[in-house]
Amino acid sequence: MTITEERPSDQEAAGEIGKARTRKEDQRLITGRTRWTDNIQLPGMLHLAMVRSPFAHATITAIDTQEARKAPGVIGVFTGRDVADGQGLLANAWPLNGEQKTPNHLPVAVDRVACAGEIVAVVAARSAAEARDAAELVDVDYDELPAVLDLKEAATDQVLAHPDLGTNTSAVWTLDSAAQGSGTDVEAEITKARENGIVIEREYRQQRLIPAFMEPRSTVCDPTGEQLTVWSSTQVPHILRFLLAATTGMPESKIRVIAPDVGGGFGGKLQTTPEEFATIAVARRLGKPCKYTETRSESILSGHHGRDQIQKLTLAAEKDGRVTGLKVELLADLGAYVGVVGGGTPVLGAWMFNSIYKFNAYHFTVRTLLTNKTWVDAYRGAGRPEATFAIERLMDELAVEVGVDPLEIREKNWIRHEEFPFTTVAGMTYDSGNYEAATAKAKELFGYDELRAEQKRRRESNDPVQLGLGISTFTEMCGLAPSRILGSLNYGAGGWESAGIRMLATGKVEVITGVSPHGQGHETAWSQIVADRLGVPFEDVEVLHGDTQISHRGMDTYGSRSLVVGAEAVVRAADKVIEKAKPIAAHLLEASVDDIEFTGGRFGVKGTDKGISMGEVAMASWTAHNLPDGVEPSIDADATFDPENFSFPHGTHLCAIEVDTETGGTKMRSYVCVDDIGTIINPLIVEGQVHGGLVQGIAQALWEGAEYDEQGTLVTGSFVDYTLPTAADTISFVTDHTTSPATYTALGTKGVGEAGAIASTPAVVNAIVDALRPLGVDDIVMPCTPERVWKAIQAGHPVTTEGQRDAQAHFDEATPNQDPGAGTPASTDSWSADRGSGDTGSASEGSQS
Ligand code: MCN
């Protein structure tokens, strides 16, 4: 279906779509009237505790469980060998290619551990406290092995994370515009720019982040007879069921997975986890229901982490600032194992480095590397925040080289409104967008010109508190999605979504959705959509989800896909309900089906005032007393939707930050974002999503960062050391929207769940660097803590790429030991001895300074 730009953008319309409804699910969530996984109590249920490795890399030489077995309340203690038959291997659903090296990942390690926190034994006891106490008594002997922790060191293969693999490189994956026919050769563009243009070379580090959801992960497993019921605080109940069947050999039909209300995930709960599989293995072994709920420290240590990349970037441009080519070389840390989509996560960014811009040439290579740290997988944005950061930082650097305002350089390069649909140099076709409109609105709300004037005044007066303006004109690719494309990328599953609508006799409606909300408010948004589509009251719609016995088919929630894929399936099911109801309505109204029209929840006979409601037809189909011949007594319908394209939301984010040049302290003054997410279903939910995403992205820029010591111990192992922001750390954001509806969905919506996290990180870092440019600062490694900002100021240097290297070297020297939470500064050395092209820091001949 094609929807034109004329479609009304502001839906303060008569219908439900566009209404800022408060969320119907919140009543039970915030009053504690729901059942989280940890609240589930089953008769005779046992509680589990995990014994975890304190070492990053070690051989397990002996495990003595005698004392633990004798402890009060203990029913059993299980090592990896004890559950060898039932535990299976954890799955990697996205091998990048056939050559990918994927270490075997056992839920409970048998001979060797490859990261701190890996499970080596499981204790089952009558209470959680007894299980935890007994876990302390399990005596494990380890022979420590050399551990590889640093990404660049991993690339040298001098120390191996998994010696049996013979290398730390898991996979290399490349996208090249010349090879795929979507652009010219990047090396030729870089050579041209070196001769007569601008080349900018930078290395940025995406530090390791730790997803922090409110509800720690929890699993209950009930093995009753041949049936296995698993409750899990997961984003992916359907995928968990499939992988359980695939790895344990149990028939899928005998496995029921339920994700009850889930307290957040941010990607951290799309993993099928060792803890889930270990719980299931022990429960099956004992034939008793078992529960495991992690502590917050376990969550931080052993839930998968996010980001952790080093990005080596070469941007070629003409002298006037028109970008001609971009070369991206990534090192991506997988940690000790390849998570369920861990290998593919950096690849999700491959199509986004060119962002909203028109380049001639583009080349992307990622090398995924194994290290002896917690494994890395999707975290809000997954690949796309990293790409957006890189290009938006580079555009600022280019503006400096050209000597123009950073907004002007973006405008010179972006795809113009009238050019959509537009196929990018990376080969993606963006269906719609209007970067001019979003930027104009953001500029006005921000007071861009006034703030630039204030910045000038402060610079001229040598104010110790300088002002920086940060820009991020981003787009992203979400709504994961087209199964054919996912297949071509070697992803192990489809991207469709399914839905069902049950019309109850009373006229009420049950909507069954294959997505699995964990904080996004789907029950409310789906109710609004169905209320409008079927013309029934919002209150009459009940949305059911997260139980594989109720919603048989689904691909779950991640990648901001639920609205653009899941709700589209709901719309299609609703349309089928209407079509099924029409012959019944016609029969009851004694009219021809061709004369029936459906508006506002009523089937009417054209040209008359005769009509009946959807509810009346539902009752008639239920009693089945008077149906037309051959019509089944049900107007229920199912639908599955597989979109033809991804969803491409975009927006302009502007951020003003004051930097105290004497202390390195930063203070956000204002943050304006104008997002374009097509049609908005519920502005209140969208506002919440944007706020949450913004805070997560800002936290990457300013506060968060996982740190390991030299032995591979996670030193940011609690919220004392890992700086998770609270509402008190943020300011009031100004949010607004422009509307370029998606052209391939009935509703015209685009996803929003990750947008804030994708856009905000570069806006913040750009603002800090902008404030400090006159002091010679052109980069600060994230998180930009006051200490780092202060050191960067002390290392002030001229604004050239050469200068950046000098400053970084100075910074590295000045920072011999990092504080926990302060991140590790990236070195600009070549990251791999065998890559040959280590010249990352030198200014090109064509550079202007
Ligand atoms: N929405 C809307 N109009 C739009 C776009 C979205 O009204 N044009 C609404 C939707 O109806 C939905 C919500 O916004 O209620 C988010 O929709 P969508 O963008 O489709 O994202 P998903 O529902 O698929 O959620 C996934 C996304 C991701 S990938 C992460 S990570 C994330 C996020 O959502 N994790 C979250 N938001 C989160 N919010 C909470 N509270 N907790 C998490 O763990």
mmCIF file of N, CA and C in Angstrom, residues 178-279:
data_model
loop_
_atom_site.group_PDB
_atom_site.id
_atom_site.type_symbol
_atom_site.label_atom_id
_atom_site.label_comp_id
_atom_site.label_asym_id
_atom_site.label_seq_id
_atom_site.Cartn_x
_atom_site.Cartn_y
_atom_site.Cartn_z
ATOM 1 N N ALA A 178 31.324 -0.621 -4.545
ATOM 2 C CA ALA A 178 31.717 -0.897 -5.931
ATOM 3 C C ALA A 178 31.383 -2.344 -6.277
ATOM 4 N N ALA A 179 31.677 -3.253 -5.332
ATOM 5 C CA ALA A 179 31.433 -4.678 -5.602
ATOM 6 C C ALA A 179 29.944 -4.957 -5.775
ATOM 7 N N GLN A 180 29.106 -4.283 -5.011
ATOM 8 C CA GLN A 180 27.660 -4.587 -5.112
ATOM 9 C C GLN A 180 26.934 -3.656 -6.087
ATOM 10 N N GLY A 181 27.668 -2.735 -6.687
ATOM 11 C CA GLY A 181 27.078 -1.895 -7.736
ATOM 12 C C GLY A 181 26.275 -0.722 -7.216
ATOM 13 N N SER A 182 26.446 -0.376 -5.934
ATOM 14 C CA SER A 182 25.681 0.768 -5.417
ATOM 15 C C SER A 182 26.545 2.021 -5.315
ATOM 16 N N GLY A 183 27.782 1.947 -5.780
ATOM 17 C CA GLY A 183 28.644 3.120 -5.716
ATOM 18 C C GLY A 183 29.977 2.837 -6.364
ATOM 19 N N THR A 184 30.875 3.806 -6.231
ATOM 20 C CA THR A 184 32.189 3.667 -6.871
ATOM 21 C C THR A 184 33.183 3.067 -5.875
ATOM 22 N N ASP A 185 34.432 3.035 -6.295
ATOM 23 C CA ASP A 185 35.472 2.405 -5.482
ATOM 24 C C ASP A 185 35.985 3.386 -4.429
ATOM 25 N N VAL A 186 35.963 2.979 -3.194
ATOM 26 C CA VAL A 186 36.295 3.903 -2.117
ATOM 27 C C VAL A 186 37.772 4.293 -2.138
ATOM 28 N N GLU A 187 38.625 3.349 -2.483
ATOM 29 C CA GLU A 187 40.068 3.676 -2.480
ATOM 30 C C GLU A 187 40.351 4.759 -3.524
ATOM 31 N N ALA A 188 39.674 4.665 -4.661
ATOM 32 C CA ALA A 188 39.884 5.672 -5.709
ATOM 33 C C ALA A 188 39.430 7.042 -5.210
ATOM 34 N N GLU A 189 38.316 7.073 -4.486
ATOM 35 C CA GLU A 189 37.817 8.354 -3.958
ATOM 36 C C GLU A 189 38.777 8.922 -2.910
ATOM 37 N N ILE A 190 39.334 8.038 -2.107
ATOM 38 C CA ILE A 190 40.270 8.512 -1.067
ATOM 39 C C ILE A 190 41.535 9.057 -1.744
ATOM 40 N N THR A 191 42.014 8.362 -2.753
ATOM 41 C CA THR A 191 43.218 8.835 -3.466
ATOM 42 C C THR A 191 42.943 10.209 -4.085
ATOM 43 N N LYS A 192 41.782 10.322 -4.709
ATOM 44 C CA LYS A 192 41.426 11.602 -5.343
ATOM 45 C C LYS A 192 41.402 12.719 -4.288
ATOM 46 N N ALA A 193 40.808 12.398 -3.146
ATOM 47 C CA ALA A 193 40.690 13.418 -2.098
ATOM 48 C C ALA A 193 42.055 13.763 -1.508
ATOM 49 N N ARG A 194 42.928 12.793 -1.439
ATOM 50 C CA ARG A 194 44.276 13.092 -0.911
ATOM 51 C C ARG A 194 44.983 14.065 -1.857
ATOM 52 N N GLU A 195 44.720 13.901 -3.147
ATOM 53 C CA GLU A 195 45.384 14.773 -4.117
ATOM 54 C C GLU A 195 44.784 16.172 -4.126
ATOM 55 N N ASN A 196 43.482 16.230 -4.041
ATOM 56 C CA ASN A 196 42.870 17.535 -4.218
ATOM 57 C C ASN A 196 41.559 17.657 -3.445
ATOM 58 N N GLY A 197 41.636 17.383 -2.196
ATOM 59 C CA GLY A 197 40.397 17.474 -1.419
ATOM 60 C C GLY A 197 40.715 17.350 0.060
ATOM 61 N N ILE A 198 39.835 16.678 0.762
ATOM 62 C CA ILE A 198 40.007 16.537 2.214
ATOM 63 C C ILE A 198 39.887 15.061 2.563
ATOM 64 N N VAL A 199 40.801 14.585 3.371
ATOM 65 C CA VAL A 199 40.662 13.233 3.921
ATOM 66 C C VAL A 199 40.701 13.357 5.437
ATOM 67 N N ILE A 200 39.715 12.784 6.079
ATOM 68 C CA ILE A 200 39.689 12.804 7.549
ATOM 69 C C ILE A 200 39.812 11.370 8.032
ATOM 70 N N GLU A 201 40.783 11.130 8.882
ATOM 71 C CA GLU A 201 40.978 9.792 9.429
ATOM 72 C C GLU A 201 40.816 9.859 10.940
ATOM 73 N N ARG A 202 39.992 9.014 11.437
ATOM 74 C CA ARG A 202 39.749 9.027 12.877
ATOM 75 C C ARG A 202 39.597 7.598 13.387
ATOM 76 N N GLU A 203 39.816 7.480 14.674
ATOM 77 C CA GLU A 203 39.528 6.207 15.322
ATOM 78 C C GLU A 203 38.650 6.510 16.526
ATOM 79 N N TYR A 204 37.484 5.908 16.563
ATOM 80 C CA TYR A 204 36.583 6.128 17.690
ATOM 81 C C TYR A 204 36.360 4.816 18.412
ATOM 82 N N ARG A 205 36.115 4.969 19.683
ATOM 83 C CA ARG A 205 35.881 3.783 20.485
ATOM 84 C C ARG A 205 34.453 3.786 21.020
ATOM 85 N N GLN A 206 33.767 2.708 20.795
ATOM 86 C CA GLN A 206 32.447 2.510 21.400
ATOM 87 C C GLN A 206 32.665 1.650 22.622
ATOM 88 N N GLN A 207 32.588 2.250 23.785
ATOM 89 C CA GLN A 207 32.914 1.483 24.978
ATOM 90 C C GLN A 207 31.856 0.415 25.235
ATOM 91 N N ARG A 208 32.247 -0.509 26.061
ATOM 92 C CA ARG A 208 31.346 -1.606 26.434
ATOM 93 C C ARG A 208 30.277 -1.080 27.401
ATOM 94 N N LEU A 209 29.035 -1.394 27.116
ATOM 95 C CA LEU A 209 27.937 -0.957 27.988
ATOM 96 C C LEU A 209 27.235 -2.178 28.583
ATOM 97 N N ILE A 210 26.553 -1.945 29.674
ATOM 98 C CA ILE A 210 25.868 -3.056 30.348
ATOM 99 C C ILE A 210 24.366 -2.762 30.405
ATOM 100 N N PRO A 211 23.564 -3.556 29.698
ATOM 101 C CA PRO A 211 22.107 -3.330 29.767
ATOM 102 C C PRO A 211 21.624 -3.463 31.210
ATOM 103 N N ALA A 212 20.834 -2.514 31.644
ATOM 104 C CA ALA A 212 20.331 -2.554 33.022
ATOM 105 C C ALA A 212 18.816 -2.406 32.990
ATOM 106 N N PHE A 213 18.151 -3.500 33.171
ATOM 107 C CA PHE A 213 16.681 -3.505 33.183
ATOM 108 C C PHE A 213 16.226 -3.538 34.632
ATOM 109 N N MET A 214 14.990 -3.105 34.881
ATOM 110 C CA MET A 214 14.532 -3.044 36.276
ATOM 111 C C MET A 214 14.407 -4.434 36.896
ATOM 112 N N GLU A 215 13.847 -5.373 36.119
ATOM 113 C CA GLU A 215 13.643 -6.716 36.662
ATOM 114 C C GLU A 215 14.813 -7.604 36.239
ATOM 115 N N PRO A 216 15.594 -8.101 37.180
ATOM 116 C CA PRO A 216 16.659 -9.017 36.774
ATOM 117 C C PRO A 216 16.070 -10.246 36.077
ATOM 118 N N ARG A 217 16.900 -10.959 35.355
ATOM 119 C CA ARG A 217 16.398 -12.116 34.602
ATOM 120 C C ARG A 217 16.010 -13.242 35.565
ATOM 121 N N SER A 218 14.971 -13.939 35.196
ATOM 122 C CA SER A 218 14.436 -14.970 36.079
ATOM 123 C C SER A 218 13.789 -16.047 35.214
ATOM 124 N N THR A 219 13.916 -17.286 35.651
ATOM 125 C CA THR A 219 13.336 -18.399 34.883
ATOM 126 C C THR A 219 12.693 -19.389 35.838
ATOM 127 N N VAL A 220 11.514 -19.851 35.483
ATOM 128 C CA VAL A 220 10.883 -20.955 36.201
ATOM 129 C C VAL A 220 10.628 -22.047 35.185
ATOM 130 N N CYS A 221 10.985 -23.273 35.543
ATOM 131 C CA CYS A 221 10.751 -24.371 34.606
ATOM 132 C C CYS A 221 9.962 -25.464 35.315
ATOM 133 N N ASP A 222 8.864 -25.890 34.685
ATOM 134 C CA ASP A 222 8.028 -26.937 35.256
ATOM 135 C C ASP A 222 7.977 -28.119 34.282
ATOM 136 N N PRO A 223 8.694 -29.198 34.596
ATOM 137 C CA PRO A 223 8.670 -30.351 33.699
ATOM 138 C C PRO A 223 7.600 -31.342 34.139
ATOM 139 N N THR A 224 6.398 -31.153 33.639
ATOM 140 C CA THR A 224 5.311 -32.033 34.060
ATOM 141 C C THR A 224 5.066 -33.083 32.982
ATOM 142 N N GLY A 225 5.292 -34.338 33.327
ATOM 143 C CA GLY A 225 5.133 -35.404 32.330
ATOM 144 C C GLY A 225 6.013 -35.117 31.133
ATOM 145 N N GLU A 226 5.399 -35.176 29.970
ATOM 146 C CA GLU A 226 6.189 -34.902 28.758
ATOM 147 C C GLU A 226 6.228 -33.423 28.424
ATOM 148 N N GLN A 227 5.437 -32.659 29.152
ATOM 149 C CA GLN A 227 5.303 -31.229 28.850
ATOM 150 C C GLN A 227 6.325 -30.412 29.629
ATOM 151 N N LEU A 228 6.882 -29.434 28.977
ATOM 152 C CA LEU A 228 7.813 -28.538 29.654
ATOM 153 C C LEU A 228 7.226 -27.132 29.593
ATOM 154 N N THR A 229 6.981 -26.551 30.758
ATOM 155 C CA THR A 229 6.506 -25.162 30.765
ATOM 156 C C THR A 229 7.606 -24.286 31.343
ATOM 157 N N VAL A 230 7.945 -23.250 30.598
ATOM 158 C CA VAL A 230 9.019 -22.361 31.026
ATOM 159 C C VAL A 230 8.474 -20.945 31.109
ATOM 160 N N TRP A 231 8.591 -20.325 32.261
ATOM 161 C CA TRP A 231 8.304 -18.899 32.397
ATOM 162 C C TRP A 231 9.659 -18.200 32.388
ATOM 163 N N SER A 232 9.775 -17.162 31.640
ATOM 164 C CA SER A 232 11.062 -16.479 31.651
ATOM 165 C C SER A 232 10.862 -14.983 31.452
ATOM 166 N N SER A 233 11.701 -14.229 32.121
ATOM 167 C CA SER A 233 11.693 -12.783 31.925
ATOM 168 C C SER A 233 12.502 -12.516 30.653
ATOM 169 N N THR A 234 11.847 -12.733 29.542
ATOM 170 C CA THR A 234 12.537 -12.702 28.251
ATOM 171 C C THR A 234 11.817 -11.802 27.261
ATOM 172 N N GLN A 235 12.557 -11.306 26.288
ATOM 173 C CA GLN A 235 11.942 -10.571 25.169
ATOM 174 C C GLN A 235 11.497 -11.527 24.071
ATOM 175 N N VAL A 236 11.965 -12.797 24.141
ATOM 176 C CA VAL A 236 11.828 -13.666 22.966
ATOM 177 C C VAL A 236 11.252 -15.048 23.291
ATOM 178 N N PRO A 237 10.011 -15.107 23.803
ATOM 179 C CA PRO A 237 9.474 -16.425 24.163
ATOM 180 C C PRO A 237 9.396 -17.389 22.980
ATOM 181 N N HIS A 238 9.058 -16.875 21.798
ATOM 182 C CA HIS A 238 8.931 -17.786 20.653
ATOM 183 C C HIS A 238 10.284 -18.322 20.215
ATOM 184 N N ILE A 239 11.260 -17.432 20.207
ATOM 185 C CA ILE A 239 12.594 -17.863 19.799
ATOM 186 C C ILE A 239 13.163 -18.833 20.842
ATOM 187 N N LEU A 240 12.879 -18.549 22.107
ATOM 188 C CA LEU A 240 13.355 -19.456 23.166
ATOM 189 C C LEU A 240 12.746 -20.848 22.962
ATOM 190 N N ARG A 241 11.453 -20.903 22.660
ATOM 191 C CA ARG A 241 10.835 -22.220 22.471
ATOM 192 C C ARG A 241 11.490 -22.961 21.306
ATOM 193 N N PHE A 242 11.687 -22.234 20.206
ATOM 194 C CA PHE A 242 12.290 -22.867 19.031
ATOM 195 C C PHE A 242 13.687 -23.397 19.365
ATOM 196 N N LEU A 243 14.497 -22.552 20.033
ATOM 197 C CA LEU A 243 15.875 -22.965 20.305
ATOM 198 C C LEU A 243 15.929 -24.081 21.348
ATOM 199 N N LEU A 244 14.974 -24.068 22.286
ATOM 200 C CA LEU A 244 14.915 -25.165 23.248
ATOM 201 C C LEU A 244 14.640 -26.484 22.539
ATOM 202 N N ALA A 245 13.701 -26.434 21.612
ATOM 203 C CA ALA A 245 13.378 -27.651 20.861
ATOM 204 C C ALA A 245 14.589 -28.079 20.039
ATOM 205 N N ALA A 246 15.233 -27.098 19.404
ATOM 206 C CA ALA A 246 16.350 -27.430 18.525
ATOM 207 C C ALA A 246 17.533 -27.991 19.303
ATOM 208 N N THR A 247 17.755 -27.493 20.510
ATOM 209 C CA THR A 247 18.965 -27.930 21.218
ATOM 210 C C THR A 247 18.712 -29.131 22.128
ATOM 211 N N THR A 248 17.480 -29.280 22.632
ATOM 212 C CA THR A 248 17.247 -30.421 23.541
ATOM 213 C C THR A 248 16.632 -31.609 22.814
ATOM 214 N N GLY A 249 16.167 -31.385 21.610
ATOM 215 C CA GLY A 249 15.533 -32.481 20.872
ATOM 216 C C GLY A 249 14.091 -32.708 21.289
ATOM 217 N N MET A 250 13.583 -31.931 22.241
ATOM 218 C CA MET A 250 12.165 -32.093 22.638
ATOM 219 C C MET A 250 11.265 -31.568 21.525
ATOM 220 N N PRO A 251 10.108 -32.187 21.295
ATOM 221 C CA PRO A 251 9.209 -31.637 20.279
ATOM 222 C C PRO A 251 8.747 -30.235 20.688
ATOM 223 N N GLU A 252 8.717 -29.328 19.720
ATOM 224 C CA GLU A 252 8.291 -27.949 20.012
ATOM 225 C C GLU A 252 6.893 -27.925 20.632
ATOM 226 N N SER A 253 6.063 -28.883 20.165
ATOM 227 C CA SER A 253 4.678 -28.909 20.642
ATOM 228 C C SER A 253 4.589 -29.230 22.128
ATOM 229 N N LYS A 254 5.662 -29.782 22.683
ATOM 230 C CA LYS A 254 5.630 -30.134 24.117
ATOM 231 C C LYS A 254 6.225 -29.024 24.980
ATOM 232 N N ILE A 255 6.638 -27.969 24.345
ATOM 233 C CA ILE A 255 7.268 -26.880 25.109
ATOM 234 C C ILE A 255 6.366 -25.650 25.075
ATOM 235 N N ARG A 256 6.064 -25.155 26.230
ATOM 236 C CA ARG A 256 5.293 -23.904 26.320
ATOM 237 C C ARG A 256 6.172 -22.870 27.005
ATOM 238 N N VAL A 257 6.377 -21.756 26.345
ATOM 239 C CA VAL A 257 7.167 -20.684 26.970
ATOM 240 C C VAL A 257 6.249 -19.492 27.226
ATOM 241 N N ILE A 258 6.336 -18.997 28.428
ATOM 242 C CA ILE A 258 5.508 -17.852 28.810
ATOM 243 C C ILE A 258 6.431 -16.719 29.264
ATOM 244 N N ALA A 259 6.279 -15.577 28.643
ATOM 245 C CA ALA A 259 6.949 -14.377 29.148
ATOM 246 C C ALA A 259 5.856 -13.575 29.840
ATOM 247 N N PRO A 260 5.781 -13.642 31.168
ATOM 248 C CA PRO A 260 4.734 -12.855 31.832
ATOM 249 C C PRO A 260 5.090 -11.376 31.702
ATOM 250 N N ASP A 261 4.538 -10.514 32.484
ATOM 251 C CA ASP A 261 4.994 -9.130 32.396
ATOM 252 C C ASP A 261 6.497 -9.110 32.644
ATOM 253 N N VAL A 262 7.197 -8.389 31.785
ATOM 254 C CA VAL A 262 8.662 -8.383 31.827
ATOM 255 C C VAL A 262 9.132 -6.952 32.077
ATOM 256 N N GLY A 263 9.965 -6.800 33.090
ATOM 257 C CA GLY A 263 10.389 -5.458 33.502
ATOM 258 C C GLY A 263 11.601 -4.950 32.767
ATOM 259 N N GLY A 264 11.450 -4.737 31.480
ATOM 260 C CA GLY A 264 12.513 -4.130 30.677
ATOM 261 C C GLY A 264 13.473 -5.161 30.118
ATOM 262 N N GLY A 265 14.169 -4.767 29.079
ATOM 263 C CA GLY A 265 15.119 -5.677 28.433
ATOM 264 C C GLY A 265 16.222 -4.931 27.703
ATOM 265 N N PHE A 266 15.819 -3.945 26.887
ATOM 266 C CA PHE A 266 16.765 -3.127 26.117
ATOM 267 C C PHE A 266 17.700 -3.979 25.266
ATOM 268 N N GLY A 267 17.231 -5.120 24.819
ATOM 269 C CA GLY A 267 18.075 -6.040 24.049
ATOM 270 C C GLY A 267 18.719 -7.082 24.937
ATOM 271 N N GLY A 268 18.908 -6.749 26.215
ATOM 272 C CA GLY A 268 19.588 -7.661 27.140
ATOM 273 C C GLY A 268 18.810 -8.933 27.402
ATOM 274 N N LYS A 269 17.514 -8.933 27.061
ATOM 275 C CA LYS A 269 16.723 -10.147 27.280
ATOM 276 C C LYS A 269 16.316 -10.803 25.970
ATOM 277 N N LEU A 270 17.070 -10.504 24.890
ATOM 278 C CA LEU A 270 16.778 -11.271 23.665
ATOM 279 C C LEU A 270 17.716 -12.457 23.555
ATOM 280 N N GLN A 271 18.560 -12.601 24.562
ATOM 281 C CA GLN A 271 19.470 -13.735 24.594
ATOM 282 C C GLN A 271 18.721 -14.980 25.072
ATOM 283 N N THR A 272 19.061 -16.123 24.516
ATOM 284 C CA THR A 272 18.632 -17.361 25.172
ATOM 285 C C THR A 272 19.811 -17.734 26.053
ATOM 286 N N THR A 273 19.607 -17.726 27.358
ATOM 287 C CA THR A 273 20.726 -17.610 28.288
ATOM 288 C C THR A 273 21.171 -18.947 28.882
ATOM 289 N N PRO A 274 22.430 -18.976 29.320
ATOM 290 C CA PRO A 274 22.906 -20.168 30.025
ATOM 291 C C PRO A 274 22.034 -20.449 31.247
ATOM 292 N N GLU A 275 21.592 -19.370 31.902
ATOM 293 C CA GLU A 275 20.799 -19.545 33.116
ATOM 294 C C GLU A 275 19.470 -20.242 32.794
ATOM 295 N N GLU A 276 18.840 -19.848 31.675
ATOM 296 C CA GLU A 276 17.579 -20.515 31.289
ATOM 297 C C GLU A 276 17.840 -21.994 31.004
ATOM 298 N N PHE A 277 18.873 -22.245 30.219
ATOM 299 C CA PHE A 277 19.125 -23.625 29.810
ATOM 300 C C PHE A 277 19.581 -24.474 30.998
ATOM 301 N N ALA A 278 20.355 -23.869 31.906
ATOM 302 C CA ALA A 278 20.794 -24.623 33.085
ATOM 303 C C ALA A 278 19.589 -24.945 33.973
ATOM 304 N N THR A 279 18.690 -23.982 34.126
ATOM 305 C CA THR A 279 17.493 -24.214 34.954
ATOM 306 C C THR A 279 16.655 -25.342 34.356
#
